[in-house]
Amino acid sequence: MRRRREEPGWLHGKPPPLWARIAPVVALVVLVLVQRLTQGEAEVGFFLAGLPPVAAFAYGAAGTAVFAGIVLALLGMPWAGSAHPRGADLATVAAIGLLSVVIAWVRRRRDAQLVSVRTVAEAAQLAVLPPVPERVGPVRCAGLYRAAQRGTLVGGDLYDVRVGPFGVRALVGDVQGHGLAAVGTVAALLGAFREGVLDDPELVGVAARLDRRLLADTAGAGDAAGAGDAAGAGDAAGTAGSGEQPELFATALLLEFPPGLDLVRIVSCGHPPALLLRASTVSEPAVEPGPPLGLGLAGPNLAVVTDVPLLPGDRLLAYTDGVTEARDAAGEFYPLAGRVPALERDPAGLVEAVWQDLLEFTAGGPRDDVALLVLSLPDAP
C-alpha cells in the first residue's frame, strides 16, 4: 500500500540539509576574502554579524557559539581588513551571537519534540489503517491511500482486506467528513469489519454490523453532547442545539471472494460502484445500491448481495468519491472509467498510475481523501 507521507522537512523536525550547514561557512570565507581584497574600499566586515543567526537554523547551540566566537575574533583582528569596531559595536555583535545560541538551543529541543510526537502519531495512524499486503489468501491486492489533510496518514476514507472462515472479504468506505476528525469513526468501522469477517457467515450480516456500530457511536455521541448541554445550560437551556445528536454516516462497498468459486459477492451501501477490468474493457457490475451506513436502514432485509462471475485476469477497482469528484481547472469531474484502459498498462501499477493521472488532471491533487483498491484472483494455470 502506498500512502502520502508528509516529510517533516527542514525547520519541522528533519535534520537540516547539507547546503544549509555549508552556507554559513562559505559566507564566512567569502566575506573575509572580499574585505581583505578591497582593503577598506568596501566595508563588508559587519555583515559577519549576520552569520550566527543563520548558523542557528542549521547547527546546535555549540556550533552557533563557535560561529559567534569566530565573528567576534575576526572583527577584532586588523589583518581581516575591516574597520576597527568600537566597544559598543562588539557588544552588539556579541549580543546577537548570544541570542543566536539561545535560538539554536530552543530549535534543537523543539525538533526533538516534533520527532517524538510525529513518531507516536504515525504509529497510532498505522495501527488504525495498516498497510494492505500484496496477497491476502488467494486474492492479490494493491492499494493506495492519500489523506486530504496535510501531515496525516489517515483521513475519512478506509479500506481493508481480511481472510476468514467464509473467504476473503474487503471493505472500501468513506465516512462523513475527512481528516483527523473522522479517524475515530474509521477506527470503529474497521474494528467492526474485522469482527464480521470472522463471525458473520453472510456478507449482509457484515453490513448490518457496520450499521449498528455507527448507530451506537451516534447514540453515544448524542448522550455525551446532551450531558454537556445539561451541565452548562443555565439560562441557555432552551437554546438551539441542546439535545441534538450528531449524525454519523458512511458509504461502503463490501466484497467477498468465497473459497473455491470464481466469483465475487458485492454489497453496496450507498458507495460508488467498483469497476471490473476485463481485458481491455472497463465496466460497472450491476449491483443494487443500498442505503448508507449509520441510518439504521442497512439491515439484512435491505442490503442486497450481487454475485459477479470472474474470469482469469479480471480485476476489480474499488475507490472512494475523492477520485471521481475531483475537478480540473474547468470544473470537470475526473473520468475514472474512461482513463483506466490507458493507465492499466503502466508498469508502476494501476493505483499509482491513477494517482499520478489524478494529480495532473487536478493540477496538484484532489481536496478530498482518496482511496484506491485493486483486487483480483490468480490467473488460471
Short mmCIF file of C-alpha atoms in Angstrom, two decimals:
data_model
loop_
_atom_site.label_atom_id
_atom_site.label_comp_id
_atom_site.label_asym_id
_atom_site.label_seq_id
_atom_site.Cartn_x
_atom_site.Cartn_y
_atom_site.Cartn_z
CA MET A 1 0.00 0.00 0.00
CA ARG A 2 1.19 3.46 -0.83
CA ARG A 3 0.29 6.45 1.25
CA ARG A 4 1.33 10.03 1.15
CA ARG A 5 3.87 10.78 3.83
CA GLU A 6 4.37 14.45 4.53
CA GLU A 7 8.06 14.66 5.26
CA PRO A 8 8.84 16.80 8.31
CA GLY A 9 11.08 18.98 6.22
CA TRP A 10 13.75 21.42 7.28
CA LEU A 11 12.70 23.53 10.29
CA HIS A 12 9.98 20.96 11.07
CA GLY A 13 11.93 18.22 12.79
CA LYS A 14 14.02 16.84 9.93
CA PRO A 15 17.80 17.37 10.09
CA PRO A 16 18.90 20.38 8.03
CA PRO A 17 20.19 19.66 4.51
CA LEU A 18 23.90 19.71 3.79
CA TRP A 19 23.71 23.01 1.91
CA ALA A 20 22.25 24.71 4.99
CA ARG A 21 25.25 23.62 7.06
CA ILE A 22 27.77 24.63 4.42
CA ALA A 23 26.23 28.03 3.61
CA PRO A 24 27.41 29.86 6.79
CA VAL A 25 30.96 28.57 6.32
CA VAL A 26 31.04 29.66 2.67
CA ALA A 27 29.60 33.07 3.55
CA LEU A 28 32.25 33.49 6.26
CA VAL A 29 35.09 32.75 3.86
CA VAL A 30 33.64 34.94 1.09
CA LEU A 31 33.12 37.95 3.39
CA VAL A 32 36.64 37.72 4.79
CA LEU A 33 38.17 37.44 1.30
CA VAL A 34 36.13 40.38 -0.03
CA GLN A 35 37.12 42.53 2.93
CA ARG A 36 40.79 41.63 2.52
CA LEU A 37 40.84 42.26 -1.23
CA THR A 38 39.07 45.61 -1.05
CA GLN A 39 41.32 46.89 1.77
CA GLY A 40 38.66 49.13 3.24
CA GLU A 41 37.18 50.40 -0.02
CA ALA A 42 34.05 48.34 0.66
CA GLU A 43 33.16 47.73 4.29
CA VAL A 44 31.54 44.31 4.46
CA GLY A 45 33.03 43.11 7.71
CA PHE A 46 29.94 43.89 9.74
CA PHE A 47 27.93 41.51 7.55
CA LEU A 48 29.73 38.86 9.56
CA ALA A 49 27.33 39.68 12.41
CA GLY A 50 24.54 38.05 10.43
CA LEU A 51 26.24 34.66 10.32
CA PRO A 52 25.42 33.42 13.86
CA PRO A 53 21.61 33.80 13.31
CA VAL A 54 21.96 31.94 10.01
CA ALA A 55 24.03 29.21 11.66
CA ALA A 56 21.36 28.83 14.37
CA PHE A 57 18.98 27.30 11.81
CA ALA A 58 21.45 24.57 10.83
CA TYR A 59 23.65 24.00 13.90
CA GLY A 60 23.11 23.38 17.55
CA ALA A 61 23.98 25.73 20.38
CA ALA A 62 27.66 24.69 20.43
CA GLY A 63 28.15 25.12 16.67
CA THR A 64 26.40 28.50 16.73
CA ALA A 65 28.59 29.61 19.64
CA VAL A 66 31.66 28.70 17.59
CA PHE A 67 30.44 30.87 14.71
CA ALA A 68 29.72 33.74 17.08
CA GLY A 69 33.22 33.48 18.58
CA ILE A 70 34.85 33.42 15.12
CA VAL A 71 32.90 36.52 14.07
CA LEU A 72 33.96 38.44 17.20
CA ALA A 73 37.56 37.39 16.68
CA LEU A 74 37.59 38.49 13.03
CA LEU A 75 36.03 41.84 13.81
CA GLY A 76 38.75 42.48 16.38
CA MET A 77 41.68 41.50 14.13
CA PRO A 78 43.27 44.22 12.00
CA TRP A 79 44.51 41.70 9.42
CA ALA A 80 40.93 40.88 8.49
CA GLY A 81 40.75 44.25 6.79
CA SER A 82 37.61 45.53 8.49
CA ALA A 83 37.29 48.91 10.14
CA HIS A 84 38.22 48.91 13.80
CA PRO A 85 34.93 48.38 15.64
CA ARG A 86 34.29 50.20 18.86
CA GLY A 87 33.38 48.55 22.13
CA ALA A 88 29.66 49.20 21.61
CA ASP A 89 29.81 47.56 18.18
CA LEU A 90 31.48 44.45 19.55
CA ALA A 91 28.94 44.33 22.39
CA THR A 92 26.10 44.44 19.87
CA VAL A 93 27.62 41.64 17.82
CA ALA A 94 28.19 39.63 20.99
CA ALA A 95 24.52 40.09 21.98
CA ILE A 96 23.45 38.90 18.53
CA GLY A 97 25.68 35.88 18.89
CA LEU A 98 24.30 35.07 22.34
CA LEU A 99 20.73 35.38 21.09
CA SER A 100 21.60 33.08 18.18
CA VAL A 101 22.93 30.45 20.59
CA VAL A 102 19.65 30.59 22.54
CA ILE A 103 17.65 30.26 19.29
CA ALA A 104 19.72 27.22 18.25
CA TRP A 105 19.20 25.58 21.63
CA VAL A 106 15.42 26.14 21.55
CA ARG A 107 15.23 24.91 17.94
CA ARG A 108 17.04 21.69 18.74
CA ARG A 109 14.73 20.99 21.70
CA ARG A 110 11.65 21.71 19.60
CA ASP A 111 12.91 19.49 16.76
CA ALA A 112 13.41 16.61 19.20
CA GLN A 113 9.86 17.06 20.49
CA LEU A 114 8.45 17.18 16.96
CA VAL A 115 10.23 13.96 16.01
CA SER A 116 8.90 12.23 19.11
CA VAL A 117 5.32 13.44 18.58
CA ARG A 118 5.40 12.55 14.89
CA THR A 119 6.72 9.06 15.58
CA VAL A 120 3.91 8.39 18.04
CA ALA A 121 1.29 9.86 15.68
CA GLU A 122 2.46 7.76 12.72
CA ALA A 123 2.46 4.62 14.85
CA ALA A 124 -1.11 5.34 16.01
CA GLN A 125 -2.33 6.10 12.48
CA LEU A 126 -0.71 2.97 11.04
CA ALA A 127 -2.32 0.93 13.82
CA VAL A 128 -5.72 2.25 12.68
CA LEU A 129 -5.11 1.58 8.98
CA PRO A 130 -2.19 -0.79 8.47
CA PRO A 131 -0.79 -1.45 5.01
CA VAL A 132 -2.64 -3.96 2.87
CA PRO A 133 -0.37 -6.88 1.92
CA GLU A 134 0.18 -7.81 -1.71
CA ARG A 135 -1.72 -11.03 -1.20
CA VAL A 136 -4.48 -11.99 1.21
CA GLY A 137 -5.33 -15.66 0.90
CA PRO A 138 -5.78 -16.31 -2.83
CA VAL A 139 -6.58 -12.65 -3.60
CA ARG A 140 -3.97 -10.27 -4.96
CA CYS A 141 -4.21 -6.74 -3.60
CA ALA A 142 -2.87 -3.31 -4.47
CA GLY A 143 -3.94 -0.22 -2.57
CA LEU A 144 -3.25 3.49 -2.42
CA TYR A 145 -4.34 5.98 0.21
CA ARG A 146 -3.96 9.74 0.23
CA ALA A 147 -5.33 11.82 3.10
CA ALA A 148 -6.57 15.30 2.24
CA GLN A 149 -5.24 16.87 5.43
CA ARG A 150 -1.55 17.64 5.19
CA GLY A 151 0.70 15.78 7.58
CA THR A 152 -1.67 12.86 8.18
CA LEU A 153 -1.66 9.25 7.04
CA VAL A 154 -5.32 8.55 7.75
CA GLY A 155 -8.39 10.59 6.88
CA GLY A 156 -12.05 9.84 6.34
CA ASP A 157 -11.62 7.04 3.80
CA LEU A 158 -10.86 3.45 4.72
CA TYR A 159 -10.22 0.06 3.25
CA ASP A 160 -9.15 -3.32 4.47
CA VAL A 161 -8.79 -6.88 3.15
CA ARG A 162 -9.07 -9.84 5.52
CA VAL A 163 -9.28 -13.60 5.19
CA GLY A 164 -11.69 -15.55 7.38
CA PRO A 165 -13.63 -18.79 7.55
CA PHE A 166 -16.07 -17.56 4.88
CA GLY A 167 -13.47 -16.41 2.35
CA VAL A 168 -11.56 -13.23 1.68
CA ARG A 169 -13.53 -10.07 2.41
CA ALA A 170 -12.70 -6.50 1.51
CA LEU A 171 -14.10 -3.16 2.62
CA VAL A 172 -13.82 0.23 0.95
CA GLY A 173 -15.62 3.06 2.70
CA ASP A 174 -15.96 6.79 3.11
CA VAL A 175 -17.16 8.29 6.38
CA GLN A 176 -18.73 11.67 6.94
CA GLY A 177 -16.10 14.39 6.83
CA HIS A 178 -12.39 13.91 6.33
CA GLY A 179 -9.09 14.48 8.07
CA LEU A 180 -8.33 13.75 11.71
CA ALA A 181 -11.92 14.43 12.81
CA ALA A 182 -13.06 11.27 11.01
CA VAL A 183 -10.32 8.94 12.26
CA GLY A 184 -12.36 7.77 15.26
CA THR A 185 -15.23 6.67 13.01
CA VAL A 186 -12.77 4.98 10.64
CA ALA A 187 -11.25 3.01 13.53
CA ALA A 188 -14.71 1.93 14.75
CA LEU A 189 -15.78 0.72 11.31
CA LEU A 190 -12.57 -1.17 10.71
CA GLY A 191 -12.86 -2.89 14.08
CA ALA A 192 -16.45 -3.93 13.35
CA PHE A 193 -15.48 -5.16 9.88
CA ARG A 194 -12.67 -7.33 11.22
CA GLU A 195 -15.06 -8.90 13.71
CA GLY A 196 -17.61 -9.50 10.95
CA VAL A 197 -15.03 -11.25 8.77
CA LEU A 198 -14.64 -13.86 11.48
CA ASP A 199 -18.18 -14.10 12.86
CA ASP A 200 -20.78 -13.32 10.17
CA PRO A 201 -21.42 -16.10 7.64
CA GLU A 202 -23.26 -13.73 5.27
CA LEU A 203 -21.95 -10.52 3.74
CA VAL A 204 -25.20 -8.72 4.57
CA GLY A 205 -24.50 -9.54 8.20
CA VAL A 206 -21.23 -7.63 7.99
CA ALA A 207 -23.08 -4.63 6.54
CA ALA A 208 -25.63 -4.79 9.36
CA ARG A 209 -22.81 -4.97 11.91
CA LEU A 210 -21.18 -1.84 10.49
CA ASP A 211 -24.53 -0.07 10.53
CA ARG A 212 -25.10 -0.94 14.18
CA ARG A 213 -21.61 0.25 15.04
CA LEU A 214 -22.30 3.70 13.61
CA LEU A 215 -25.72 3.88 15.25
CA ALA A 216 -24.18 3.05 18.62
CA ASP A 217 -21.48 5.69 18.14
CA THR A 218 -24.12 8.26 17.18
CA ALA A 219 -26.16 7.48 20.28
CA GLY A 220 -23.06 7.64 22.47
CA ALA A 221 -22.01 10.96 21.00
CA GLY A 222 -25.53 12.29 21.46
CA ASP A 223 -25.60 11.24 25.12
CA ALA A 224 -22.25 12.94 25.71
CA ALA A 225 -23.44 16.10 23.98
CA GLY A 226 -26.66 16.05 25.98
CA ALA A 227 -24.75 15.71 29.26
CA GLY A 228 -22.55 18.61 28.28
CA ASP A 229 -25.56 20.73 27.45
CA ALA A 230 -27.20 19.89 30.78
CA ALA A 231 -24.07 20.72 32.74
CA GLY A 232 -23.57 24.10 31.12
CA ALA A 233 -27.11 25.02 30.15
CA GLY A 234 -28.07 27.55 32.82
CA ASP A 235 -30.10 30.29 31.22
CA ALA A 236 -29.36 28.83 27.80
CA ALA A 237 -31.18 25.55 28.44
CA GLY A 238 -33.63 26.23 25.66
CA THR A 239 -31.15 27.34 23.04
CA ALA A 240 -30.90 25.57 19.71
CA GLY A 241 -28.55 22.63 19.69
CA SER A 242 -29.50 21.22 23.11
CA GLY A 243 -30.45 17.61 22.72
CA GLU A 244 -29.34 17.47 19.11
CA GLN A 245 -27.43 14.33 18.20
CA PRO A 246 -24.55 14.44 15.76
CA GLU A 247 -25.11 12.41 12.63
CA LEU A 248 -22.55 9.78 11.70
CA PHE A 249 -22.90 8.02 8.40
CA ALA A 250 -20.67 6.33 5.88
CA THR A 251 -20.83 4.77 2.47
CA ALA A 252 -19.22 1.38 1.99
CA LEU A 253 -18.58 -1.29 -0.58
CA LEU A 254 -18.22 -4.84 0.74
CA LEU A 255 -16.70 -7.60 -1.38
CA GLU A 256 -16.36 -11.30 -0.70
CA PHE A 257 -14.34 -13.92 -2.55
CA PRO A 258 -15.86 -17.25 -1.49
CA PRO A 259 -13.37 -20.13 -1.30
CA GLY A 260 -13.26 -22.31 -4.40
CA LEU A 261 -15.55 -20.10 -6.53
CA ASP A 262 -14.59 -17.85 -9.45
CA LEU A 263 -16.87 -15.01 -8.43
CA VAL A 264 -17.09 -12.03 -6.12
CA ARG A 265 -20.06 -11.11 -3.97
CA ILE A 266 -20.69 -7.40 -3.62
CA VAL A 267 -22.84 -5.37 -1.25
CA SER A 268 -23.10 -1.62 -1.85
CA CYS A 269 -24.14 0.71 0.96
CA GLY A 270 -24.51 3.98 -0.92
CA HIS A 271 -20.95 3.74 -2.25
CA PRO A 272 -19.66 4.36 -5.79
CA PRO A 273 -19.66 1.09 -7.78
CA ALA A 274 -16.49 -0.85 -8.38
CA LEU A 275 -15.04 -1.12 -11.86
CA LEU A 276 -14.50 -4.52 -13.48
CA LEU A 277 -11.40 -4.58 -15.65
CA ARG A 278 -11.60 -7.42 -18.15
CA ALA A 279 -9.01 -7.49 -20.91
CA SER A 280 -9.20 -4.03 -22.49
CA THR A 281 -12.74 -3.24 -21.33
CA VAL A 282 -13.96 -1.46 -18.23
CA SER A 283 -17.49 -1.92 -16.91
CA GLU A 284 -19.53 -1.42 -13.78
CA PRO A 285 -21.08 -4.63 -12.39
CA ALA A 286 -24.83 -4.29 -11.98
CA VAL A 287 -25.04 -4.01 -8.20
CA GLU A 288 -28.21 -2.81 -6.50
CA PRO A 289 -27.19 0.04 -4.18
CA GLY A 290 -28.41 0.05 -0.60
CA PRO A 291 -28.66 2.91 1.89
CA PRO A 292 -25.54 4.34 3.56
CA LEU A 293 -24.42 3.02 6.91
CA GLY A 294 -25.40 4.78 10.10
CA LEU A 295 -29.01 5.49 9.13
CA GLY A 296 -30.44 2.32 10.64
CA LEU A 297 -31.56 1.10 7.23
CA ALA A 298 -28.75 -1.22 6.14
CA GLY A 299 -30.21 -4.33 7.74
CA PRO A 300 -30.27 -7.84 6.28
CA ASN A 301 -33.60 -7.14 4.55
CA LEU A 302 -32.33 -4.08 2.65
CA ALA A 303 -28.73 -4.99 1.81
CA VAL A 304 -28.67 -6.91 -1.48
CA VAL A 305 -25.85 -9.28 -2.44
CA THR A 306 -24.83 -9.46 -6.09
CA ASP A 307 -22.74 -12.31 -7.47
CA VAL A 308 -20.34 -11.22 -10.21
CA PRO A 309 -18.58 -14.02 -12.14
CA LEU A 310 -14.84 -13.56 -12.62
CA LEU A 311 -12.67 -14.76 -15.46
CA PRO A 312 -8.91 -15.34 -15.29
CA GLY A 313 -7.17 -11.98 -15.40
CA ASP A 314 -10.17 -9.96 -14.22
CA ARG A 315 -9.52 -7.18 -11.75
CA LEU A 316 -11.83 -5.12 -9.56
CA LEU A 317 -11.03 -1.47 -8.88
CA ALA A 318 -12.81 -0.05 -5.84
CA TYR A 319 -12.45 3.62 -4.99
CA THR A 320 -13.92 6.48 -2.97
CA ASP A 321 -15.63 9.60 -4.26
CA GLY A 322 -12.48 11.62 -3.68
CA VAL A 323 -11.36 10.20 -7.04
CA THR A 324 -14.44 10.72 -9.20
CA GLU A 325 -15.42 14.05 -7.64
CA ALA A 326 -12.01 15.62 -8.22
CA ARG A 327 -12.24 18.50 -10.69
CA ASP A 328 -9.92 20.11 -13.18
CA ALA A 329 -9.50 23.84 -13.75
CA ALA A 330 -12.63 23.91 -15.92
CA GLY A 331 -14.72 22.24 -13.21
CA GLU A 332 -14.99 18.89 -14.99
CA PHE A 333 -15.08 15.71 -12.88
CA TYR A 334 -12.31 13.15 -13.22
CA PRO A 335 -13.47 10.43 -15.68
CA LEU A 336 -12.00 7.39 -13.95
CA ALA A 337 -13.70 4.74 -16.08
CA GLY A 338 -12.63 6.45 -19.29
CA ARG A 339 -8.98 6.78 -18.27
CA VAL A 340 -8.36 3.38 -16.72
CA PRO A 341 -7.85 1.48 -20.02
CA ALA A 342 -4.87 3.65 -20.91
CA LEU A 343 -3.50 3.67 -17.36
CA GLU A 344 -3.60 -0.04 -16.58
CA ARG A 345 -0.62 -0.67 -18.87
CA ASP A 346 1.60 1.46 -16.65
CA PRO A 347 4.42 -0.75 -15.32
CA ALA A 348 4.38 1.15 -12.00
CA GLY A 349 0.95 -0.31 -11.21
CA LEU A 350 -2.61 0.75 -11.77
CA VAL A 351 -3.22 2.51 -8.47
CA GLU A 352 -0.06 4.60 -8.76
CA ALA A 353 -0.85 5.39 -12.40
CA VAL A 354 -4.36 6.56 -11.46
CA TRP A 355 -2.95 8.76 -8.71
CA GLN A 356 -0.35 10.37 -10.96
CA ASP A 357 -3.01 10.96 -13.62
CA LEU A 358 -5.27 12.47 -10.97
CA LEU A 359 -2.51 14.83 -9.89
CA GLU A 360 -2.07 16.04 -13.47
CA PHE A 361 -5.83 16.31 -14.05
CA THR A 362 -6.42 18.44 -10.95
CA ALA A 363 -3.13 20.37 -11.20
CA GLY A 364 -1.94 19.46 -7.74
CA GLY A 365 -4.24 16.80 -6.36
CA PRO A 366 -7.82 16.47 -5.12
CA ARG A 367 -9.02 18.23 -1.98
CA ASP A 368 -10.69 15.15 -0.54
CA ASP A 369 -9.35 11.89 0.83
CA VAL A 370 -8.60 9.31 -1.85
CA ALA A 371 -8.57 5.53 -1.56
CA LEU A 372 -7.98 3.02 -4.36
CA LEU A 373 -8.02 -0.75 -4.04
CA VAL A 374 -7.42 -3.31 -6.80
CA LEU A 375 -8.37 -6.93 -6.14
CA SER A 376 -8.01 -9.99 -8.35
CA LEU A 377 -7.89 -13.76 -8.20
CA PRO A 378 -4.78 -15.53 -9.51
CA ASP A 379 -4.77 -16.44 -13.20
CA ALA A 380 -5.71 -19.98 -14.10
CA PRO A 381 -2.67 -22.27 -14.55
#
